[in-house]
Amino acid sequence: MKLQRKNRLRALSLGAVAVTGALTLTACGSDDTGGNNAGGGSTAPANSKIDCGDATGQLLADGSSAQKNAIDAWVKQYTASCKSVQINYKGSGSGAGITAFTQGQVAFAGSDSALKPEEVTASKEVCKGGQGIDLPMVGGPIAVGYNVPGVDTLVLDAKTLALIFDSKITNWNDKAIAALNPDAKLPDLKIQPYHRSDESGTTDNFTKYLIAAAPDNWKYEGGKAWQAKGGQSAQGSSGVAQGVKETKGAISYMELSYAKDGMSTVDIKTGAPEPVKATVENATKAISEAQVVGTGKDLALKLNYTPTAEGAYPITLVTYEIVCDKGNKADTLPATKSFLTYIASEDGQGLLADAGYAPMPEEIITKVRSTISGLS
């Protein structure tokens, strides 16, 4: 299994590099309010390749719920080898993570959106002599999950999604949906759109897609906070996923790893000949067009939300680990560098595909590894 996983990772990475890109993001765990600690690693086999160095003590982190499943898997492996370290990652959402980081409450944060200029400025208060930087670590598709009895396959485009989430298309047998799904038996059922109640990088990326692909139908500015009126809200990726599972007629956006246990996901109609399914491989095709726009040690990426290549899934995100380039706290720096070095390693990135995430392509992750080694 390890060999198969490694081969699959190598194929993914090489494919992404061939089209010069950046890969996809991870999804959250079922618990968005509490983190995993060293106890989670008790059943994991020790990985002799993990360099614990001088790492010891407790490492607190918070942020993106999108990556929590990945973080949990990484923590399980890491703490099996580095038993003197406890890691507690709370997947409270990207906004909460950045706030915790700029207030000096955590060693690093996870965010599905890169730091804004004002957040970089705020980070300088805790990163003495330095600032917060974005390290792209994990990627993936934002799936649109739905619960419509009798409809196993559903195609929607950006315009229709914008109108659904803006409460302007309110029934599943609406003519706009029927036109995209001529063979489906669409029921006379009210649409129940769910959105995130917390500030979320997933919301930011989902609405960036609507802004880019349906500008005439989505007039909101976007950002981590949901702005459209109507619909229902829930905390975290696990919250909206639960809402879809429990509510007939529901629809919401979430990382692919949450769209499981039989949940159906929307195929997205793009400029390509055929609608595109939400898969890691298809998201990679779109994210491969990402460009590094960060300066200095910052590796923030600009994603393409309107790809036209066949099989390129347009609704994607990248999760960043946010850390001080200089001025990290002396008591947490060894553990921070050790853990980040592991998750950026070939073994760490190799865990992502099986969890429904995409590893970073070699050209990106090489820069990440170099930056981590220079943290001080």
mmCIF file of C-alpha atoms in Angstrom:
data_model
loop_
_atom_site.group_PDB
_atom_site.id
_atom_site.type_symbol
_atom_site.label_atom_id
_atom_site.label_comp_id
_atom_site.label_asym_id
_atom_site.label_seq_id
_atom_site.Cartn_x
_atom_site.Cartn_y
_atom_site.Cartn_z
ATOM 1 C CA MET A 1 0.000 0.000 0.000
ATOM 2 C CA LYS A 2 2.842 2.372 0.834
ATOM 3 C CA LEU A 3 4.430 1.736 -2.533
ATOM 4 C CA GLN A 4 1.136 2.275 -4.341
ATOM 5 C CA ARG A 5 0.527 5.480 -2.435
ATOM 6 C CA LYS A 6 4.049 6.738 -3.213
ATOM 7 C CA ASN A 7 3.665 5.916 -6.897
ATOM 8 C CA ARG A 8 0.308 7.649 -7.025
ATOM 9 C CA LEU A 9 1.771 10.731 -5.307
ATOM 10 C CA ARG A 10 4.705 10.802 -7.701
ATOM 11 C CA ALA A 11 2.360 10.584 -10.664
ATOM 12 C CA LEU A 12 0.211 13.396 -9.331
ATOM 13 C CA SER A 13 3.173 15.639 -8.600
ATOM 14 C CA LEU A 14 4.851 15.042 -11.947
ATOM 15 C CA GLY A 15 1.578 15.639 -13.754
ATOM 16 C CA ALA A 16 1.087 18.911 -11.988
ATOM 17 C CA VAL A 17 4.635 20.059 -12.640
ATOM 18 C CA ALA A 18 4.275 19.196 -16.310
ATOM 19 C CA VAL A 19 1.543 21.776 -16.642
ATOM 20 C CA THR A 20 3.348 24.103 -14.233
ATOM 21 C CA GLY A 21 1.061 24.354 -11.366
ATOM 22 C CA ALA A 22 0.071 24.170 -7.804
ATOM 23 C CA LEU A 23 -2.014 21.530 -6.188
ATOM 24 C CA THR A 24 -5.050 21.159 -4.058
ATOM 25 C CA LEU A 25 -6.376 21.319 -0.511
ATOM 26 C CA THR A 26 -7.425 19.084 2.305
ATOM 27 C CA ALA A 27 -10.576 18.710 4.140
ATOM 28 C CA CYS A 28 -11.593 19.017 7.766
ATOM 29 C CA GLY A 29 -12.323 16.498 10.403
ATOM 30 C CA SER A 30 -15.701 15.827 11.861
ATOM 31 C CA ASP A 31 -14.773 17.905 14.889
ATOM 32 C CA ASP A 32 -14.214 21.549 14.029
ATOM 33 C CA THR A 33 -13.880 22.720 17.601
ATOM 34 C CA GLY A 34 -11.239 20.486 19.119
ATOM 35 C CA GLY A 35 -7.812 19.378 18.025
ATOM 36 C CA ASN A 36 -5.995 16.105 18.011
ATOM 37 C CA ASN A 37 -3.129 15.702 20.447
ATOM 38 C CA ALA A 38 -0.412 13.178 21.018
ATOM 39 C CA GLY A 39 -2.950 10.595 22.088
ATOM 40 C CA GLY A 40 -4.045 10.313 18.468
ATOM 41 C CA GLY A 41 -0.657 8.892 17.563
ATOM 42 C CA SER A 42 -0.704 5.953 19.944
ATOM 43 C CA THR A 43 -1.727 3.441 17.268
ATOM 44 C CA ALA A 44 0.410 4.837 14.446
ATOM 45 C CA PRO A 45 3.643 3.106 13.499
ATOM 46 C CA ALA A 46 6.718 5.213 14.209
ATOM 47 C CA ASN A 47 8.217 6.782 11.092
ATOM 48 C CA SER A 48 11.973 6.595 11.308
ATOM 49 C CA LYS A 49 12.326 9.287 8.638
ATOM 50 C CA ILE A 50 10.788 11.962 10.879
ATOM 51 C CA ASP A 51 13.468 14.198 12.379
ATOM 52 C CA CYS A 52 12.254 15.262 15.827
ATOM 53 C CA GLY A 53 15.376 17.307 16.499
ATOM 54 C CA ASP A 54 15.051 19.223 19.766
ATOM 55 C CA ALA A 55 11.247 19.306 19.527
ATOM 56 C CA THR A 56 9.451 19.014 22.831
ATOM 57 C CA GLY A 57 6.419 20.357 24.665
ATOM 58 C CA GLN A 58 2.975 21.399 23.454
ATOM 59 C CA LEU A 59 2.309 22.970 20.071
ATOM 60 C CA LEU A 60 -0.943 24.930 19.759
ATOM 61 C CA ALA A 61 -2.405 25.753 16.349
ATOM 62 C CA ASP A 62 -5.775 26.767 14.929
ATOM 63 C CA GLY A 63 -7.477 27.709 11.701
ATOM 64 C CA SER A 64 -8.807 26.104 8.544
ATOM 65 C CA SER A 65 -11.318 23.376 9.181
ATOM 66 C CA ALA A 66 -10.690 22.342 5.572
ATOM 67 C CA GLN A 67 -7.326 20.807 6.444
ATOM 68 C CA LYS A 68 -8.195 19.306 9.816
ATOM 69 C CA ASN A 69 -8.475 15.749 8.494
ATOM 70 C CA ALA A 70 -5.014 16.132 6.993
ATOM 71 C CA ILE A 71 -3.615 17.648 10.177
ATOM 72 C CA ASP A 72 -5.090 14.797 12.216
ATOM 73 C CA ALA A 73 -3.444 12.214 9.945
ATOM 74 C CA TRP A 74 -0.122 14.052 10.134
ATOM 75 C CA VAL A 75 -0.289 14.432 13.917
ATOM 76 C CA LYS A 76 -0.974 10.722 14.303
ATOM 77 C CA GLN A 77 2.186 9.820 12.406
ATOM 78 C CA TYR A 78 4.372 12.596 13.804
ATOM 79 C CA THR A 79 3.608 12.065 17.484
ATOM 80 C CA ALA A 80 4.170 8.328 17.125
ATOM 81 C CA SER A 81 7.802 9.165 16.401
ATOM 82 C CA CYS A 82 8.197 12.393 18.377
ATOM 83 C CA LYS A 83 6.634 11.312 21.633
ATOM 84 C CA SER A 84 7.855 14.355 23.556
ATOM 85 C CA VAL A 85 5.629 16.652 21.484
ATOM 86 C CA GLN A 86 1.890 17.223 21.862
ATOM 87 C CA ILE A 87 0.048 18.965 19.038
ATOM 88 C CA ASN A 88 -3.388 20.497 19.466
ATOM 89 C CA TYR A 89 -4.923 21.846 16.250
ATOM 90 C CA LYS A 90 -8.369 23.408 16.576
ATOM 91 C CA GLY A 91 -10.128 23.605 13.233
ATOM 92 C CA SER A 92 -12.085 26.725 14.179
ATOM 93 C CA GLY A 93 -11.958 28.232 10.683
ATOM 94 C CA SER A 94 -9.472 30.331 8.753
ATOM 95 C CA GLY A 95 -10.594 33.639 10.246
ATOM 96 C CA ALA A 96 -10.298 32.392 13.803
ATOM 97 C CA GLY A 97 -6.886 30.908 13.053
ATOM 98 C CA ILE A 98 -5.464 34.119 11.641
ATOM 99 C CA THR A 99 -6.830 36.068 14.603
ATOM 100 C CA ALA A 100 -5.243 33.608 17.026
ATOM 101 C CA PHE A 101 -1.948 33.869 15.149
ATOM 102 C CA THR A 102 -1.811 37.659 15.042
ATOM 103 C CA GLN A 103 -2.636 37.726 18.766
ATOM 104 C CA GLY A 104 0.265 35.377 19.542
ATOM 105 C CA GLN A 105 -1.963 32.567 20.830
ATOM 106 C CA VAL A 106 -0.726 29.829 18.457
ATOM 107 C CA ALA A 107 2.565 28.732 16.948
ATOM 108 C CA PHE A 108 1.080 28.527 13.467
ATOM 109 C CA ALA A 109 -2.295 28.864 11.794
ATOM 110 C CA GLY A 110 -4.036 27.235 8.845
ATOM 111 C CA SER A 111 -5.908 29.368 6.324
ATOM 112 C CA ASP A 112 -7.588 28.673 2.990
ATOM 113 C CA SER A 113 -6.878 32.283 2.006
ATOM 114 C CA ALA A 114 -3.538 34.057 1.991
ATOM 115 C CA LEU A 115 -2.862 36.795 4.528
ATOM 116 C CA LYS A 116 -4.258 40.216 3.693
ATOM 117 C CA PRO A 117 -1.935 43.261 3.932
ATOM 118 C CA GLU A 118 -3.502 44.380 7.207
ATOM 119 C CA GLU A 119 -3.055 40.868 8.628
ATOM 120 C CA VAL A 120 0.618 40.884 7.633
ATOM 121 C CA THR A 121 0.972 44.215 9.443
ATOM 122 C CA ALA A 122 -0.720 42.794 12.547
ATOM 123 C CA SER A 123 1.563 39.732 12.460
ATOM 124 C CA LYS A 124 4.637 41.936 12.875
ATOM 125 C CA GLU A 125 3.571 42.579 16.477
ATOM 126 C CA VAL A 126 4.133 38.899 17.350
ATOM 127 C CA CYS A 127 6.829 38.040 14.784
ATOM 128 C CA LYS A 128 9.573 40.162 16.292
ATOM 129 C CA GLY A 129 11.818 41.301 13.476
ATOM 130 C CA GLY A 130 9.770 39.391 10.925
ATOM 131 C CA GLN A 131 6.225 38.802 9.703
ATOM 132 C CA GLY A 132 3.671 36.116 8.968
ATOM 133 C CA ILE A 133 4.131 34.226 5.695
ATOM 134 C CA ASP A 134 1.950 31.829 3.682
ATOM 135 C CA LEU A 135 3.213 28.284 3.034
ATOM 136 C CA PRO A 136 0.946 26.330 0.618
ATOM 137 C CA MET A 137 0.748 22.830 2.058
ATOM 138 C CA VAL A 138 -2.378 21.066 0.870
ATOM 139 C CA GLY A 139 -4.986 21.477 -1.852
ATOM 140 C CA GLY A 140 -8.233 20.090 -3.144
ATOM 141 C CA PRO A 141 -11.630 20.566 -4.710
ATOM 142 C CA ILE A 142 -14.522 22.342 -3.022
ATOM 143 C CA ALA A 143 -17.362 19.937 -3.681
ATOM 144 C CA VAL A 144 -20.980 21.049 -3.903
ATOM 145 C CA GLY A 145 -22.894 18.386 -2.005
ATOM 146 C CA TYR A 146 -26.660 17.974 -2.340
ATOM 147 C CA ASN A 147 -29.534 15.894 -0.984
ATOM 148 C CA VAL A 148 -32.261 15.458 -3.609
ATOM 149 C CA PRO A 149 -33.993 12.060 -3.432
ATOM 150 C CA GLY A 150 -34.024 10.254 -6.756
ATOM 151 C CA VAL A 151 -31.379 12.484 -8.353
ATOM 152 C CA ASP A 152 -28.034 10.698 -8.378
ATOM 153 C CA THR A 153 -26.386 12.882 -11.027
ATOM 154 C CA LEU A 154 -26.770 16.650 -11.134
ATOM 155 C CA VAL A 155 -25.143 19.216 -13.401
ATOM 156 C CA LEU A 156 -25.019 22.908 -12.497
ATOM 157 C CA ASP A 157 -23.102 25.868 -13.857
ATOM 158 C CA ALA A 158 -21.760 28.990 -12.152
ATOM 159 C CA LYS A 159 -24.820 31.114 -13.018
ATOM 160 C CA THR A 160 -27.269 28.578 -11.611
ATOM 161 C CA LEU A 161 -25.190 28.055 -8.474
ATOM 162 C CA ALA A 162 -25.050 31.821 -7.940
ATOM 163 C CA LEU A 163 -28.817 32.118 -8.234
ATOM 164 C CA ILE A 164 -29.377 29.144 -5.897
ATOM 165 C CA PHE A 165 -27.084 30.491 -3.180
ATOM 166 C CA ASP A 166 -28.553 33.972 -3.587
ATOM 167 C CA SER A 167 -32.047 32.510 -2.991
ATOM 168 C CA LYS A 168 -33.246 33.460 -6.480
ATOM 169 C CA ILE A 169 -33.762 29.891 -7.641
ATOM 170 C CA THR A 170 -35.769 28.256 -4.867
ATOM 171 C CA ASN A 171 -37.130 24.946 -6.191
ATOM 172 C CA TRP A 172 -35.368 21.898 -7.539
ATOM 173 C CA ASN A 173 -37.618 21.596 -10.594
ATOM 174 C CA ASP A 174 -36.820 25.166 -11.689
ATOM 175 C CA LYS A 175 -36.519 25.469 -15.474
ATOM 176 C CA ALA A 176 -32.884 26.605 -15.261
ATOM 177 C CA ILE A 177 -31.904 23.414 -13.400
ATOM 178 C CA ALA A 178 -34.083 21.291 -15.705
ATOM 179 C CA ALA A 179 -32.355 22.729 -18.780
ATOM 180 C CA LEU A 180 -29.002 21.513 -17.458
ATOM 181 C CA ASN A 181 -30.432 18.110 -16.486
ATOM 182 C CA PRO A 182 -32.862 17.015 -19.221
ATOM 183 C CA ASP A 183 -32.784 13.357 -18.186
ATOM 184 C CA ALA A 184 -33.199 13.892 -14.431
ATOM 185 C CA LYS A 185 -36.512 13.525 -12.603
ATOM 186 C CA LEU A 186 -36.322 16.730 -10.594
ATOM 187 C CA PRO A 187 -38.827 16.811 -7.712
ATOM 188 C CA ASP A 188 -41.087 19.681 -6.709
ATOM 189 C CA LEU A 189 -38.946 20.280 -3.634
ATOM 190 C CA LYS A 190 -37.729 23.452 -1.938
ATOM 191 C CA ILE A 191 -34.014 24.156 -2.181
ATOM 192 C CA GLN A 192 -32.304 24.513 1.213
ATOM 193 C CA PRO A 193 -28.914 26.193 0.635
ATOM 194 C CA TYR A 194 -26.455 25.991 3.539
ATOM 195 C CA HIS A 195 -23.503 28.327 4.047
ATOM 196 C CA ARG A 196 -20.806 28.693 6.708
ATOM 197 C CA SER A 197 -21.727 30.732 9.783
ATOM 198 C CA ASP A 198 -18.068 31.283 10.706
ATOM 199 C CA GLU A 199 -15.428 33.170 8.762
ATOM 200 C CA SER A 200 -14.074 30.617 6.344
ATOM 201 C CA GLY A 201 -11.464 30.372 3.625
ATOM 202 C CA THR A 202 -13.729 27.821 1.964
ATOM 203 C CA THR A 203 -16.420 30.497 1.693
ATOM 204 C CA ASP A 204 -13.804 32.906 0.336
ATOM 205 C CA ASN A 205 -12.726 30.504 -2.407
ATOM 206 C CA PHE A 206 -16.269 29.396 -3.268
ATOM 207 C CA THR A 207 -17.426 32.988 -3.690
ATOM 208 C CA LYS A 208 -14.276 33.873 -5.652
ATOM 209 C CA TYR A 209 -15.391 31.206 -8.104
ATOM 210 C CA LEU A 210 -18.891 32.720 -8.333
ATOM 211 C CA ILE A 211 -17.453 36.224 -8.784
ATOM 212 C CA ALA A 212 -15.083 35.055 -11.525
ATOM 213 C CA ALA A 213 -17.425 32.682 -13.366
ATOM 214 C CA ALA A 214 -20.812 34.409 -12.876
ATOM 215 C CA PRO A 215 -20.081 38.118 -12.393
ATOM 216 C CA ASP A 216 -23.505 39.202 -13.641
ATOM 217 C CA ASN A 217 -25.290 36.997 -11.121
ATOM 218 C CA TRP A 218 -23.115 37.293 -8.010
ATOM 219 C CA LYS A 219 -22.778 40.928 -7.006
ATOM 220 C CA TYR A 220 -21.187 40.454 -3.593
ATOM 221 C CA GLU A 221 -17.611 41.435 -2.777
ATOM 222 C CA GLY A 222 -16.647 38.052 -1.375
ATOM 223 C CA GLY A 223 -14.363 37.268 1.527
ATOM 224 C CA LYS A 224 -14.340 34.862 4.459
ATOM 225 C CA ALA A 225 -17.747 35.998 5.775
ATOM 226 C CA TRP A 226 -20.883 34.934 3.894
ATOM 227 C CA GLN A 227 -22.679 37.971 2.435
ATOM 228 C CA ALA A 228 -25.725 36.736 0.498
ATOM 229 C CA LYS A 229 -29.148 36.800 2.106
ATOM 230 C CA GLY A 230 -31.296 33.796 2.935
ATOM 231 C CA GLY A 231 -30.378 30.161 3.316
ATOM 232 C CA GLN A 232 -29.299 28.358 6.455
ATOM 233 C CA SER A 233 -25.959 28.533 8.212
ATOM 234 C CA ALA A 234 -23.821 26.050 10.114
ATOM 235 C CA GLN A 235 -20.455 26.088 11.885
ATOM 236 C CA GLY A 236 -17.508 24.596 10.064
ATOM 237 C CA SER A 237 -17.288 22.221 7.138
ATOM 238 C CA SER A 238 -18.633 19.404 9.269
ATOM 239 C CA GLY A 239 -21.661 21.533 10.147
ATOM 240 C CA VAL A 240 -22.735 22.275 6.583
ATOM 241 C CA ALA A 241 -22.061 18.668 5.576
ATOM 242 C CA GLN A 242 -24.291 17.438 8.402
ATOM 243 C CA GLY A 243 -26.985 19.884 7.319
ATOM 244 C CA VAL A 244 -26.957 18.468 3.794
ATOM 245 C CA LYS A 245 -27.095 14.872 5.044
ATOM 246 C CA GLU A 246 -30.051 15.535 7.329
ATOM 247 C CA THR A 247 -32.134 17.877 5.146
ATOM 248 C CA LYS A 248 -34.006 16.897 1.990
ATOM 249 C CA GLY A 249 -33.489 19.541 -0.666
ATOM 250 C CA ALA A 250 -30.254 20.792 0.909
ATOM 251 C CA ILE A 251 -27.140 21.920 -0.965
ATOM 252 C CA SER A 252 -23.840 23.328 0.281
ATOM 253 C CA TYR A 253 -20.153 23.764 -0.489
ATOM 254 C CA MET A 254 -17.488 21.800 1.399
ATOM 255 C CA GLU A 255 -14.111 20.138 0.970
ATOM 256 C CA LEU A 256 -14.302 16.842 -0.867
ATOM 257 C CA SER A 257 -13.477 14.785 2.218
ATOM 258 C CA TYR A 258 -16.748 15.927 3.818
ATOM 259 C CA ALA A 259 -18.827 14.820 0.836
ATOM 260 C CA LYS A 260 -18.791 11.190 1.886
ATOM 261 C CA ASP A 261 -21.047 8.468 3.303
ATOM 262 C CA GLY A 262 -23.141 8.412 0.162
ATOM 263 C CA MET A 263 -23.501 12.170 -0.342
ATOM 264 C CA SER A 264 -23.916 13.147 -3.999
ATOM 265 C CA THR A 265 -21.877 15.983 -5.487
ATOM 266 C CA VAL A 266 -22.610 18.345 -8.357
ATOM 267 C CA ASP A 267 -20.832 18.042 -11.714
ATOM 268 C CA ILE A 268 -19.818 21.557 -12.787
ATOM 269 C CA LYS A 269 -20.446 22.763 -16.328
ATOM 270 C CA THR A 270 -17.502 24.861 -17.515
ATOM 271 C CA GLY A 271 -16.262 25.959 -20.916
ATOM 272 C CA ALA A 272 -15.075 22.392 -21.534
ATOM 273 C CA PRO A 273 -17.156 19.986 -23.657
ATOM 274 C CA GLU A 274 -18.284 17.846 -20.698
ATOM 275 C CA PRO A 275 -19.316 18.694 -17.093
ATOM 276 C CA VAL A 276 -16.515 18.127 -14.583
ATOM 277 C CA LYS A 277 -16.719 15.959 -11.465
ATOM 278 C CA ALA A 278 -15.262 16.988 -8.109
ATOM 279 C CA THR A 279 -12.161 14.817 -7.802
ATOM 280 C CA VAL A 280 -8.607 15.416 -6.584
ATOM 281 C CA GLU A 281 -7.263 14.732 -10.069
ATOM 282 C CA ASN A 282 -9.669 17.174 -11.738
ATOM 283 C CA ALA A 283 -8.961 19.894 -9.186
ATOM 284 C CA THR A 284 -5.245 19.395 -9.796
ATOM 285 C CA LYS A 285 -5.763 20.137 -13.477
ATOM 286 C CA ALA A 286 -7.231 23.530 -12.588
ATOM 287 C CA ILE A 287 -4.848 24.361 -9.750
ATOM 288 C CA SER A 288 -1.897 23.527 -11.969
ATOM 289 C CA GLU A 289 -2.465 26.954 -13.515
ATOM 290 C CA ALA A 290 -1.891 28.736 -10.178
ATOM 291 C CA GLN A 291 0.829 31.386 -9.990
ATOM 292 C CA VAL A 292 3.027 32.322 -7.030
ATOM 293 C CA VAL A 293 2.203 35.956 -6.267
ATOM 294 C CA GLY A 294 3.765 36.245 -2.809
ATOM 295 C CA THR A 295 6.965 38.228 -2.377
ATOM 296 C CA GLY A 296 10.099 37.304 -0.478
ATOM 297 C CA LYS A 297 9.542 34.159 1.555
ATOM 298 C CA ASP A 298 5.766 34.394 1.171
ATOM 299 C CA LEU A 299 4.425 31.747 -1.229
ATOM 300 C CA ALA A 300 0.817 32.899 -1.694
ATOM 301 C CA LEU A 301 -0.799 31.567 -4.892
ATOM 302 C CA LYS A 302 -3.285 33.026 -7.366
ATOM 303 C CA LEU A 303 -5.765 30.360 -8.492
ATOM 304 C CA ASN A 304 -7.631 30.124 -11.792
ATOM 305 C CA TYR A 305 -11.384 29.782 -11.116
ATOM 306 C CA THR A 306 -12.404 29.751 -14.786
ATOM 307 C CA PRO A 307 -10.406 26.952 -16.429
ATOM 308 C CA THR A 308 -11.539 25.713 -19.843
ATOM 309 C CA ALA A 309 -9.341 22.623 -20.133
ATOM 310 C CA GLU A 310 -11.190 19.335 -20.352
ATOM 311 C CA GLY A 311 -11.556 17.774 -16.900
ATOM 312 C CA ALA A 312 -10.367 20.870 -14.991
ATOM 313 C CA TYR A 313 -12.558 21.301 -11.888
ATOM 314 C CA PRO A 314 -12.946 25.043 -11.247
ATOM 315 C CA ILE A 315 -13.917 25.302 -7.553
ATOM 316 C CA THR A 316 -10.667 24.726 -5.693
ATOM 317 C CA LEU A 317 -8.690 25.938 -2.733
ATOM 318 C CA VAL A 318 -5.201 25.765 -1.284
ATOM 319 C CA THR A 319 -4.631 25.722 2.460
ATOM 320 C CA TYR A 320 -1.629 27.602 3.809
ATOM 321 C CA GLU A 321 0.272 27.116 7.027
ATOM 322 C CA ILE A 322 0.912 30.606 8.380
ATOM 323 C CA VAL A 323 4.023 31.070 10.477
ATOM 324 C CA CYS A 324 6.552 33.771 11.344
ATOM 325 C CA ASP A 325 9.524 33.904 8.995
ATOM 326 C CA LYS A 326 11.507 35.416 11.896
ATOM 327 C CA GLY A 327 10.713 35.984 15.538
ATOM 328 C CA ASN A 328 9.060 32.669 16.353
ATOM 329 C CA LYS A 329 8.861 31.923 20.080
ATOM 330 C CA ALA A 330 11.978 30.079 21.251
ATOM 331 C CA ASP A 331 10.002 27.461 23.193
ATOM 332 C CA THR A 332 7.893 26.413 20.186
ATOM 333 C CA LEU A 333 10.273 26.981 17.268
ATOM 334 C CA PRO A 334 11.940 23.510 17.345
ATOM 335 C CA ALA A 335 8.586 21.680 17.353
ATOM 336 C CA THR A 336 7.123 24.031 14.735
ATOM 337 C CA LYS A 337 10.034 23.500 12.345
ATOM 338 C CA SER A 338 10.107 19.762 12.966
ATOM 339 C CA PHE A 339 6.372 19.282 12.371
ATOM 340 C CA LEU A 340 6.198 21.548 9.320
ATOM 341 C CA THR A 341 9.287 19.842 7.884
ATOM 342 C CA TYR A 342 7.541 16.488 8.226
ATOM 343 C CA ILE A 343 4.228 17.544 6.640
ATOM 344 C CA ALA A 344 6.100 19.120 3.703
ATOM 345 C CA SER A 345 8.202 15.983 3.230
ATOM 346 C CA GLU A 346 7.533 13.286 0.639
ATOM 347 C CA ASP A 347 6.091 11.038 3.357
ATOM 348 C CA GLY A 348 3.883 13.796 4.768
ATOM 349 C CA GLN A 349 2.567 14.830 1.381
ATOM 350 C CA GLY A 350 2.110 11.150 0.547
ATOM 351 C CA LEU A 351 -0.689 10.840 3.090
ATOM 352 C CA LEU A 352 -2.888 13.391 1.332
ATOM 353 C CA ALA A 353 -4.201 11.537 -1.706
ATOM 354 C CA ASP A 354 -5.712 8.714 0.341
ATOM 355 C CA ALA A 355 -7.462 11.313 2.512
ATOM 356 C CA GLY A 356 -9.087 13.046 -0.468
ATOM 357 C CA TYR A 357 -6.544 15.862 -0.778
ATOM 358 C CA ALA A 358 -3.936 16.800 -3.320
ATOM 359 C CA PRO A 359 -0.251 17.174 -2.454
ATOM 360 C CA MET A 360 1.676 20.226 -3.576
ATOM 361 C CA PRO A 361 3.612 19.816 -6.843
ATOM 362 C CA GLU A 362 7.331 19.406 -6.528
ATOM 363 C CA GLU A 363 8.214 22.902 -7.730
ATOM 364 C CA ILE A 364 6.034 24.461 -5.020
ATOM 365 C CA ILE A 365 6.786 22.112 -2.140
ATOM 366 C CA THR A 366 10.536 22.445 -2.764
ATOM 367 C CA LYS A 367 10.234 26.179 -2.082
ATOM 368 C CA VAL A 368 8.148 25.445 1.014
ATOM 369 C CA ARG A 369 10.782 23.067 2.399
ATOM 370 C CA SER A 370 13.536 25.596 1.836
ATOM 371 C CA THR A 371 11.545 28.314 3.599
ATOM 372 C CA ILE A 372 10.791 26.083 6.595
ATOM 373 C CA SER A 373 14.466 25.251 7.050
ATOM 374 C CA GLY A 374 15.212 28.970 7.393
ATOM 375 C CA LEU A 375 12.556 29.792 9.992
ATOM 376 C CA SER A 376 13.996 31.473 13.063
#
